[in-house]
Every structure is written in structure tokens, then in C-alpha cells.
CSV table of C-alpha atoms in Angstrom, one decimal:
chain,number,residue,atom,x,y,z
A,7,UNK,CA,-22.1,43.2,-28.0
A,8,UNK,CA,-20.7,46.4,-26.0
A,9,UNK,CA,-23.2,45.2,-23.0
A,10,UNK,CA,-21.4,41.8,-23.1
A,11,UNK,CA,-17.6,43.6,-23.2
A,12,UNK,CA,-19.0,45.1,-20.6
A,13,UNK,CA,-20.2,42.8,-18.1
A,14,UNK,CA,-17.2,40.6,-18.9
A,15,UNK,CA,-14.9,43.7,-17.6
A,16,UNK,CA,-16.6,44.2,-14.8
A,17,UNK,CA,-16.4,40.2,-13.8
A,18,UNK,CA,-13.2,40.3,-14.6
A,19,UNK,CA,-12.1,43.2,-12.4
A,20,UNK,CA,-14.4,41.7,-9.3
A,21,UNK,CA,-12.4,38.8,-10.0
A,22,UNK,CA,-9.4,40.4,-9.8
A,23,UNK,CA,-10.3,42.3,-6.6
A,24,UNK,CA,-11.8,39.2,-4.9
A,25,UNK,CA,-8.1,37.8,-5.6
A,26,UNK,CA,-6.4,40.6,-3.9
A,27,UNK,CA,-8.0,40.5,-0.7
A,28,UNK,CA,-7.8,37.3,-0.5
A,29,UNK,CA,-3.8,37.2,-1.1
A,30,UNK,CA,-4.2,40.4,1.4
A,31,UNK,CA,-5.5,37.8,4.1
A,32,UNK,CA,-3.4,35.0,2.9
A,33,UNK,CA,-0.6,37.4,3.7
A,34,UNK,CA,-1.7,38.1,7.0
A,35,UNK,CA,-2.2,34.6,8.2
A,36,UNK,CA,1.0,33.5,7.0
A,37,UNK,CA,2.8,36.7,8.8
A,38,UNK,CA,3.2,35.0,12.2
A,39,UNK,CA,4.7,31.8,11.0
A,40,UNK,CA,7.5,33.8,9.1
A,41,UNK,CA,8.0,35.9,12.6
A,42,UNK,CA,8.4,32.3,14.5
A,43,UNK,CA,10.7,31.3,11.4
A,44,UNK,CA,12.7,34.4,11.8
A,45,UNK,CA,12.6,35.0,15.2
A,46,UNK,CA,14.5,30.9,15.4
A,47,UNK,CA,16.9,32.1,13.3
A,48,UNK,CA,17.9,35.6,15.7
A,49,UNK,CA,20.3,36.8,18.5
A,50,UNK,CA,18.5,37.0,21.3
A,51,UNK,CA,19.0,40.7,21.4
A,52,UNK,CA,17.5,41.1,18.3
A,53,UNK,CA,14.3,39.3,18.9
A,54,UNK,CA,12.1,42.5,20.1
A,55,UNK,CA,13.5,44.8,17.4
A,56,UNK,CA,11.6,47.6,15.7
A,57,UNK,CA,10.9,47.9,13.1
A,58,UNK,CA,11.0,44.1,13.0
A,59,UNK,CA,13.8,42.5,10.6
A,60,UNK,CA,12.4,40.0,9.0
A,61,UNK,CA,15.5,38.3,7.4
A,62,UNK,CA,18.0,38.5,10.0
A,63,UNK,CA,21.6,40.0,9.1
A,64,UNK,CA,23.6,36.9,10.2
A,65,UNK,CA,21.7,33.5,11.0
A,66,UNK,CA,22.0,31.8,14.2
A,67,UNK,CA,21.6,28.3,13.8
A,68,UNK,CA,22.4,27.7,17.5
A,69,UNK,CA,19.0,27.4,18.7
A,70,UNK,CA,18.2,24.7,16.0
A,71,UNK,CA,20.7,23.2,17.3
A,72,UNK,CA,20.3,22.9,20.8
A,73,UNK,CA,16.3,22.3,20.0
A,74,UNK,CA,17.4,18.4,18.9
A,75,UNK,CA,20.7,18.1,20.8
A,76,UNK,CA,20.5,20.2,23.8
A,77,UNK,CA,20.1,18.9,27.7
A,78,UNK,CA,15.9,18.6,27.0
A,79,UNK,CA,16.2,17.5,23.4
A,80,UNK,CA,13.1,17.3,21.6
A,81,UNK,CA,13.5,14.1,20.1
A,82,UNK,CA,11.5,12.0,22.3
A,83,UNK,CA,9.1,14.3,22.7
A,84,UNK,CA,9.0,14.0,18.8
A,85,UNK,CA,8.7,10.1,19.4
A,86,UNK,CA,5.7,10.5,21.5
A,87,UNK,CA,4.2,12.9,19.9
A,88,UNK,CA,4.3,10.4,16.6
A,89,UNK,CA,3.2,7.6,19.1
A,90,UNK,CA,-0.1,9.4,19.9
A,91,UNK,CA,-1.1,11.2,16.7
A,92,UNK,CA,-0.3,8.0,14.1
A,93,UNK,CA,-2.3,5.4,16.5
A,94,UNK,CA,-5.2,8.0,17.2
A,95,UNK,CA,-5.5,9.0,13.6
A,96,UNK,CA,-5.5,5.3,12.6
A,97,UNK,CA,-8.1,4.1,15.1
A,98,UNK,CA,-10.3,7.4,14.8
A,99,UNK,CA,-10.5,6.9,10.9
A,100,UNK,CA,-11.3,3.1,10.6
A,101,UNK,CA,-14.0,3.8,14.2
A,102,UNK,CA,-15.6,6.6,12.4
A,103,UNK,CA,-16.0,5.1,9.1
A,104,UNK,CA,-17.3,1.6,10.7
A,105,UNK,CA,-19.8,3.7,12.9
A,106,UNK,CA,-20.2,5.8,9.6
A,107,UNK,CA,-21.3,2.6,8.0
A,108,UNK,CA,-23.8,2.0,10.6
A,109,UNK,CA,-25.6,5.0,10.3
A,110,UNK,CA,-25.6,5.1,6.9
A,111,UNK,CA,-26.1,1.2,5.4
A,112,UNK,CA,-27.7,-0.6,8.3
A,113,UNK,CA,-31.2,-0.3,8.9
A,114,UNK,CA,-32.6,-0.6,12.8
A,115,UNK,CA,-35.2,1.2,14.9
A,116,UNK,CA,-33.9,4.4,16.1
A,117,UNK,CA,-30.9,4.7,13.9
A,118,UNK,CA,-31.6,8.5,13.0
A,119,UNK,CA,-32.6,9.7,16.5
A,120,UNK,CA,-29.7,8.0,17.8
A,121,UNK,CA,-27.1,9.8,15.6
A,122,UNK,CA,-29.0,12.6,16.5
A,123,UNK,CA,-28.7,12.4,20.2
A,124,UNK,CA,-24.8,11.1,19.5
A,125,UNK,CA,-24.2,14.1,17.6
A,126,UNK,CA,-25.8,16.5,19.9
A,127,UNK,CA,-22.6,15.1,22.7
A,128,UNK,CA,-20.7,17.8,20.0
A,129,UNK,CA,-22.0,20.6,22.0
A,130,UNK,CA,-20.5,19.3,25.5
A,131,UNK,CA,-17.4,21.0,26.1
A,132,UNK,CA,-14.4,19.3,26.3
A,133,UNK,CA,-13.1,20.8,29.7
A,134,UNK,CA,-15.9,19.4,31.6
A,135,UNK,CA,-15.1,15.9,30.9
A,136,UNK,CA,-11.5,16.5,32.4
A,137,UNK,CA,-12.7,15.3,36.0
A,138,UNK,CA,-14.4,11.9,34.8
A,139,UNK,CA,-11.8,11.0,32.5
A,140,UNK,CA,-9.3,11.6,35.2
A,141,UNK,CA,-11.5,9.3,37.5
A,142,UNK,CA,-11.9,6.7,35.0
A,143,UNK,CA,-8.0,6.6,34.0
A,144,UNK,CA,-7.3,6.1,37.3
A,145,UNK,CA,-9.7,3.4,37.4
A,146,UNK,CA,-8.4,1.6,34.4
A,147,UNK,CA,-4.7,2.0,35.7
A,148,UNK,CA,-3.8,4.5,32.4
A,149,UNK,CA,-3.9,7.5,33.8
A,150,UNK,CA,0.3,9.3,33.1
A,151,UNK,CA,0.1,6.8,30.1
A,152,UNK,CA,0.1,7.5,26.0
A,153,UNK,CA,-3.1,5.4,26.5
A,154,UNK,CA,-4.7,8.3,28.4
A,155,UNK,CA,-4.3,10.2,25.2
A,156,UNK,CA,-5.0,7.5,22.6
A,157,UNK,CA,-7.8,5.5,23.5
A,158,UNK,CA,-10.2,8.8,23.8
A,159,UNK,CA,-8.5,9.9,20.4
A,160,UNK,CA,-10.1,7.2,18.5
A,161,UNK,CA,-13.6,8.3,19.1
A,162,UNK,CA,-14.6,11.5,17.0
A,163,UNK,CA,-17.7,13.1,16.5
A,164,UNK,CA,-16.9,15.1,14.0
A,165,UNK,CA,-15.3,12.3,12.1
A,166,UNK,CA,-18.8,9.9,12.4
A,167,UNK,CA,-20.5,13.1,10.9
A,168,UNK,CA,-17.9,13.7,8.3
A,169,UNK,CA,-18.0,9.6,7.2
A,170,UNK,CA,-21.8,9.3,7.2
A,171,UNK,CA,-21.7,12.4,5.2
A,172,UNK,CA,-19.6,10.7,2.4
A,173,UNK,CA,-21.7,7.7,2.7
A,174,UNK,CA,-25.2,9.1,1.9
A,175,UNK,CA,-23.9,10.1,-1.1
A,176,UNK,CA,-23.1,6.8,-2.1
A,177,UNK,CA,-26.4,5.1,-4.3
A,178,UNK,CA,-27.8,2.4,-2.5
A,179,UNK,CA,-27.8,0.4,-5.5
A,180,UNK,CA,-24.3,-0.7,-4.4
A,181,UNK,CA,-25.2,-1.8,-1.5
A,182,UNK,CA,-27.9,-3.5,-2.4
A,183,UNK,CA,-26.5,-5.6,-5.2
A,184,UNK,CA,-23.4,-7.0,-3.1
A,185,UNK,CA,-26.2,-8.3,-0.7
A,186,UNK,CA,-27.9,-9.9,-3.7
A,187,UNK,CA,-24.4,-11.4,-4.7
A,188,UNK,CA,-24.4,-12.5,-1.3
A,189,UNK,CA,-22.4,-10.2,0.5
A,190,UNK,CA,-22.6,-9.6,4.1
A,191,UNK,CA,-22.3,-5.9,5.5
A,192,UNK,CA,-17.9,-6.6,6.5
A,193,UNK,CA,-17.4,-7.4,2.8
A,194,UNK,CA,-19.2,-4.4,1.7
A,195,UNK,CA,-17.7,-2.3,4.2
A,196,UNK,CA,-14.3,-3.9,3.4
A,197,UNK,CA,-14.2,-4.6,-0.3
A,198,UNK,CA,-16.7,-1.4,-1.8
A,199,UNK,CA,-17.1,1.5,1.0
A,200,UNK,CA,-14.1,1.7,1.9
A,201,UNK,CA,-12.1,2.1,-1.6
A,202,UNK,CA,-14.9,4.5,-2.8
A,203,UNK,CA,-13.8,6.5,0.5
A,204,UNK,CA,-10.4,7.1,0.7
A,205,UNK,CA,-10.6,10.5,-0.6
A,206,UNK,CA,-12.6,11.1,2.6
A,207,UNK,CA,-10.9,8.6,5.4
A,208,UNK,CA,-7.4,11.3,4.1
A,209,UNK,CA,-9.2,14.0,4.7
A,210,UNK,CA,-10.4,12.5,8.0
A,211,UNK,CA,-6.7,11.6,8.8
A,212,UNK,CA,-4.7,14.7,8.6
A,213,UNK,CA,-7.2,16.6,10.3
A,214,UNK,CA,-7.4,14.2,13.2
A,215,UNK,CA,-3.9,13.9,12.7
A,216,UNK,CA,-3.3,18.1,13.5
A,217,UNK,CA,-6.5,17.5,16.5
A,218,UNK,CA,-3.8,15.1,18.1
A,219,UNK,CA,-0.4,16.6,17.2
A,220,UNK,CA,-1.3,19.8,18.8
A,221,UNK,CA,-3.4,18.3,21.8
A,222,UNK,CA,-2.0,20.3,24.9
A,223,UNK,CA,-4.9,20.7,27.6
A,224,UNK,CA,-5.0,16.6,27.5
A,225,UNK,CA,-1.5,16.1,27.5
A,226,UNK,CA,-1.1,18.9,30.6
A,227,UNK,CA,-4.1,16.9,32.6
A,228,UNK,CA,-3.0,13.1,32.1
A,229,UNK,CA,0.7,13.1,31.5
A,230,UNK,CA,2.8,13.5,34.4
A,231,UNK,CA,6.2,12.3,33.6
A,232,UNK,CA,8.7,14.1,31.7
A,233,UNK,CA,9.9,11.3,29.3
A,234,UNK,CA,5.8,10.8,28.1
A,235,UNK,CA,5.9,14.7,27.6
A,236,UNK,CA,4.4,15.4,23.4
A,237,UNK,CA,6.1,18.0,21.6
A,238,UNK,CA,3.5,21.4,22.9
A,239,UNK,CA,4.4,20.2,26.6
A,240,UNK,CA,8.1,20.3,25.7
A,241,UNK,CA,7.8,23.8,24.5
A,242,UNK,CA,6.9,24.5,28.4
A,243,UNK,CA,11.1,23.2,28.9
A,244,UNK,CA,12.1,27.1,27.5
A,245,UNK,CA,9.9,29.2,29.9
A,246,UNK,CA,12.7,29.8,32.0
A,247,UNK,CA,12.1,30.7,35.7
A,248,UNK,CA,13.2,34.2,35.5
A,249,UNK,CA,12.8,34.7,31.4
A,250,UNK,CA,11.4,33.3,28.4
A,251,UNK,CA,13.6,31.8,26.0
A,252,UNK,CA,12.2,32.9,22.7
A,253,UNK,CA,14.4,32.3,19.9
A,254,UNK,CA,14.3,28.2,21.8
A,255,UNK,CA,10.4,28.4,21.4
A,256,UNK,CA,10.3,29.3,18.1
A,257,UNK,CA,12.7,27.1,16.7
A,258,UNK,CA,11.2,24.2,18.3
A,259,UNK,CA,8.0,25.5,17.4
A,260,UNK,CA,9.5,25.9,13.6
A,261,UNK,CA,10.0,22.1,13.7
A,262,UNK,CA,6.7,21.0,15.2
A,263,UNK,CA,5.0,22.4,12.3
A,264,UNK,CA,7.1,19.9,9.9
A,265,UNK,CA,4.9,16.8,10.2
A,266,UNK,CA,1.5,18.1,10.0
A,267,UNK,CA,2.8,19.8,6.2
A,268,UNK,CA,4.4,16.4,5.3
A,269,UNK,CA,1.0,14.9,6.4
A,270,UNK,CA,-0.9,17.7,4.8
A,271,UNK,CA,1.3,17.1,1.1
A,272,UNK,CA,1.0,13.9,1.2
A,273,UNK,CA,-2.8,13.6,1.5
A,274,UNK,CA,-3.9,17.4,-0.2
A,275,UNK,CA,-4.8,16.0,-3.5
A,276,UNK,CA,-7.5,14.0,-1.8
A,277,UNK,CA,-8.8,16.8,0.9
A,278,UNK,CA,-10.7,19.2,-1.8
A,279,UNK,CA,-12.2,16.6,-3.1
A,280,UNK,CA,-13.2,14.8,0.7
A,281,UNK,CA,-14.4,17.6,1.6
A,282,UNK,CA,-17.2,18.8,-1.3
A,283,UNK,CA,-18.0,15.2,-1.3
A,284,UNK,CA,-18.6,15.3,2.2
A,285,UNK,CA,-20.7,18.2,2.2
A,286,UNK,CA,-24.2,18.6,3.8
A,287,UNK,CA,-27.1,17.7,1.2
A,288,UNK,CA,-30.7,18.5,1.6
């Protein structure tokens, strides 16, 4: 009995010390968004203070201000930005779960070495497709166009992996009986995979969703115009020729961050669960 009081003290203090470093880290992570918060909210003056101040003494709403109604007001930039991320999110998750599907439910010669070889593309880095894309863009008369941005959002690696994932853990039984109902492989997909996904296609969605809303180095390369410009190009309007405006930066940076956490309530109670159904099995 003492052995037992025992060991459940020591579990419970190793608990209680695995819960305090990781609010310690929590606390760190979260440290630079409450700067960027603060910092929106300063005199310029004020913003290199130290000790820093974390709540400033008077708040400056000015910047806020000037972020939506100023000469380069953000809301189109906010408008694109939408533009992009919604349609790319929407044609990434209904691509990956369809190829998903195909990897998972449809039996052909190959399938497994060709998910191999299409997953392997996963280690090709991203900034050495910039020159072919640019070719081929300007080729298909879409290059300085949202559809420069879109059309290569909708295919994701990552998200075909993540789907077929969730779809091996569904029994084949499923499957199998809608095909001796009569089903064909649309219905299925349609009427029984999809539905017993959704916890993964959300999951899917606001991370693709973030993948697009921050997207800069594709957005810098294929978007020339100012009035196509997404919301990271527009922070590039308050580096100044001769200074930086900071407090600008931050408080549009302060209201970039809004969408992805209304995206990220709205689909949270299905993102644990996505993702340690989604996990890799042996």
C-alpha cells in the first residue's frame, strides 16, 4: 500500500512538472505575438523601449486605423487573400481526398509504387520549380493572375498522404458491400467516404487554408500588380524607403492572424481527432 502511495506521488509530481514546462514553452511561443499585439497598439517612440512595456500606458489606435482606411488600405489585399486561400483550400481538399480514394479503394497494377514515386516529389524543393512554373504561366496566359496562385494550390502532397492515411483505416467491408448493393466507386466516394471523413478533409482544410493565407515566395514571383497583391505582400507597403514603419506592420500583421483563428475555431473540434485517425499504421 505505501509502495502504491508512492508511485502515485511520484506520477503525480512528473505530471505536474511535464505541465510546467510545457506552459514554460507555451509561454514562450505565444511571447512574440503579444509583442506584435503590443507593439500595434504603441507610439512610435516607444516601440524599441527597454525594458519592454508590454501593456502600453495610453493605446494608439491610429495605426489600426490607417491599416483598413489609410492611402494602401488592406482591404483588398484582404479580398485577395480570401480569393486564393478559400478556392485553393476547397480544390486541394475534394483533389486529395478523390486521389486519396484512388490509392486507397481502387485496385490497378502499380498503384503502390506509384504513390510511392508521387510521394517521393515531397522531397523536391519548392524553389526550384519557380523557373518552370514561371515558363508554363506564361505559356498558359496566367502568369500576374490569382490563377498563378490557385491552380498549383489545389494539388498537395501532403494532403493525398494525409487522406489515404484516413482511408486505410476504413474496413473494406464498406466498400465492398456498396459494390454488392450495386454501387459504383462515385457513390461510394460521394455517399460513404466522404461523410466518414470530415473529421479529416477539416483538418486538411485549415491547414491548407494557413499553407495558402501565408504563401509569400509565390505571391512575390507571379504577382506583379499592386491591386492582386495578398495580405504578406501588403505588409511590404510599410517598409518605408528610409525607415520601417513598425507599429503599421504589426497592426496589420495583428489582423492577418484573425482568419486563420476563426478557421482554426471553427474546425478545432474535428483536428485532434483527424489527426490520430490519420496517423501512420504498421
Amino acid at each position: 500500500m505505501l509502495a502504491t502511495n508512492r508511485r502515485s506521488t511520484l506520477m503525480g509530481l512528473q505530471k505536474g512538472l511535464l505541465t510546467l514546462v510545457m506552459a514554460a514553452f507555451a509561454i514562450i511561443m505565444v511571447l512574440p505575438f503579444i509583442w506584435m499585439i503590443s507593439t500595434s497598439f504603441k507610439t512610435p517612440a516607444a516601440v524599441f523601449e527597454y525594458p519592454i512595456q508590454w501593456i502600453p500606458t495610453h493605446l494608439v489606435w491610429e495605426h489600426h486605423i490607417k491599416v483598413w482606411t489609410g492611402t494602401n488600405s488592406f482591404v483588398p489585399y484582404y479580398l485577395n487573400s480570401l480569393k486564393v486561400a478559400l478556392i485553393s483550400m476547397t480544390g486541394a481538399t475534394l483533389l486529395s481526398a478523390l486521389a486519396a480514394y484512388g490509392f486507397t479503394k481502387v485496385e490497378f497494377k502499380g498503384r503502390d509504387a506509384l504513390f510511392m514515386l508521387y510521394l517521393a516529389m515531397m522531397m523536391i524543393p519548392p524553389q526550384v520549380l519557380f523557373v518552370p512554373k514561371f515558363i508554363m504561366f506564361k505559356w498558359m496566359g496566367i502568369f500576374n493572375t490569382h490563377w498563378a496562385l490557385i491552380l498549383p494550390g489545389m494539388i498537395t502532397i501532403f494532403g493525398v498522404f494525409m487522406m489515404r492515411q484516413f482511408f486505410i483505416s476504413i474496413p473494406k467491408d464498406i466498400s465492398e458491400s456498396a459494390f454488392i448493393d450495386g454501387a459504383g466507386h462515385f457513390k461510394i466516394f460521394t455517399r460513404i467516404m466522404l461523410p466518414l471523413s470530415k473529421p479529416a478533409l477539416a483538418t486538411l482544410a485549415v491547414i491548407d487554408f494557413s499553407w495558402h493565407w501565408n504563401d509569400f515566395e509565390n505571391a512575390l514571383v507571379f504577382i506583379i500588380k499592386r491591386e492582386l497583391y495578398t495580405v504578406p505582400l501588403g505588409l511590404q507597403n510599410f517598409i518605408l524607403e528610409f525607415n520601417v514603419d513598425y507599429n503599421g506592420m504589426m497592426a496589420a500583421a495583428a489582423a492577418g492572424i484573425l482568419p486563420m483563428l476563426v478557421v482554426f475555431l471553427i474546425g478545432q473540434r474535428f483536428i485532434i481527432e483527424g489527426l490520430s485517425s490519420t496517423a501512420v499504421k504498421g
